[in-house]
């Protein structure tokens, strides 16, 4: 399967039961802002990969793609969880931000954005920080 490029997030395979877009859409609506607030308050959050999402058949346990489709969940201490580093958190934030922007462009009948420059990423990150990391 190889490492996904950001463009690949906008064209998930049709046979995937849970597409990456669906996952991040749900994450933003449900859990993402709560996780931002917890991190802003200095509380740790965990990643958990044992909540029953079906992954593509060619999924490779050692592939870096794993980090892009882990399930965001505040978990108790168990063998399936590990701490989320700030660096990894920012990577997730950028990916979800790109998808959020792309979906909103489509929703408002603008051309979908497949390539994002650093300025767009910074704009999204700054808007999130101003709004939710008070």
XYZ file of C-alpha atoms in Angstrom:
134
model
C 0.000 0.000 0.000
C 2.829 2.420 0.762
C 2.690 5.677 2.639
C -0.337 7.803 1.795
C 0.142 11.264 0.360
C -2.292 13.961 1.459
C -3.981 13.762 -1.974
C -4.855 10.128 -1.265
C -7.092 11.160 1.611
C -9.528 12.695 -0.862
C -9.847 9.562 -2.998
C -10.274 6.590 -0.643
C -10.809 3.123 -2.075
C -14.480 2.358 -2.751
C -14.317 -1.038 -1.066
C -13.176 0.319 2.284
C -16.014 -0.024 4.751
C -14.788 2.984 6.702
C -13.055 5.509 4.504
C -10.478 7.851 5.920
C -12.659 10.833 5.007
C -15.585 9.348 6.925
C -13.341 8.690 9.898
C -11.938 12.212 10.064
C -15.347 13.790 9.434
C -16.735 11.849 12.385
C -13.664 12.601 14.471
C -14.004 16.356 13.962
C -17.718 16.366 14.783
C -17.526 14.050 17.796
C -14.192 13.871 19.517
C -11.644 16.184 17.996
C -12.587 19.435 19.711
C -12.888 17.672 23.058
C -9.383 16.269 22.591
C -8.088 19.755 21.723
C -9.587 21.152 24.916
C -8.118 18.330 27.018
C -4.678 18.895 25.544
C -5.009 22.656 26.066
C -5.723 21.946 29.738
C -2.584 19.837 29.998
C -4.467 16.545 30.194
C -3.025 13.648 28.243
C -5.049 11.843 25.625
C -4.571 8.380 24.247
C -4.834 6.625 20.930
C -6.620 3.300 20.901
C -6.712 0.896 17.959
C -9.132 -1.634 19.410
C -12.556 -0.128 18.767
C -13.637 -2.284 15.843
C -12.993 -0.249 12.694
C -12.458 -2.390 9.610
C -9.176 -1.575 7.903
C -8.240 -2.264 4.266
C -7.065 -5.820 3.585
C -3.623 -4.658 2.505
C -3.170 -2.883 5.844
C 0.362 -3.431 7.126
C 0.919 -3.351 10.880
C 4.373 -1.815 10.457
C 3.350 0.754 7.845
C 3.296 4.424 8.780
C -0.239 4.540 7.364
C -1.271 3.053 10.711
C -0.704 6.427 12.343
C -3.190 8.068 9.973
C -6.066 5.685 10.666
C -5.709 5.070 14.389
C -8.905 5.781 16.273
C -8.905 8.913 18.404
C -10.279 8.005 21.781
C -9.575 8.922 25.358
C -8.755 5.513 26.804
C -7.930 4.058 30.169
C -4.509 2.513 30.668
C -4.421 -0.751 28.752
C -2.081 -2.647 26.477
C -3.688 -1.214 23.323
C -3.018 2.428 24.196
C -0.021 4.699 24.065
C 0.622 8.375 24.638
C 0.075 10.753 21.742
C 3.055 13.026 21.203
C 2.543 16.709 20.425
C 4.293 16.214 17.071
C 1.890 13.432 16.091
C -1.039 15.521 17.323
C -0.052 18.368 14.979
C 0.214 15.914 12.078
C -3.322 14.680 12.754
C -4.500 18.268 13.076
C -3.050 19.158 9.683
C -4.535 16.106 7.977
C -7.989 16.623 9.460
C -7.788 20.330 8.656
C -7.042 19.619 5.009
C -9.987 17.236 4.780
C -12.277 19.669 6.596
C -11.313 22.480 4.222
C -11.659 20.237 1.188
C -15.119 19.013 2.185
C -16.301 22.546 2.854
C -15.055 23.680 -0.559
C -17.050 20.866 -2.183
C -20.109 21.670 -0.061
C -20.027 25.274 -1.251
C -19.516 24.271 -4.899
C -15.945 25.462 -5.106
C -13.219 23.408 -6.674
C -11.838 20.859 -4.222
C -8.375 21.583 -2.899
C -5.908 18.743 -3.327
C -2.700 20.608 -2.649
C -2.255 22.800 0.397
C 0.519 25.298 0.870
C 2.096 26.120 4.203
C 0.091 29.353 4.487
C -3.212 27.441 4.307
C -2.043 24.987 6.955
C -0.899 27.801 9.255
C -4.194 29.650 8.764
C -6.156 26.571 9.810
C -3.917 25.820 12.792
C -4.079 29.430 13.986
C -7.875 29.553 13.671
C -8.161 26.353 15.723
C -5.772 27.684 18.366
C -7.599 31.016 18.668
C -11.012 29.413 18.872
C -10.441 26.355 21.027
C -7.106 26.630 22.821
C -7.964 29.540 25.107
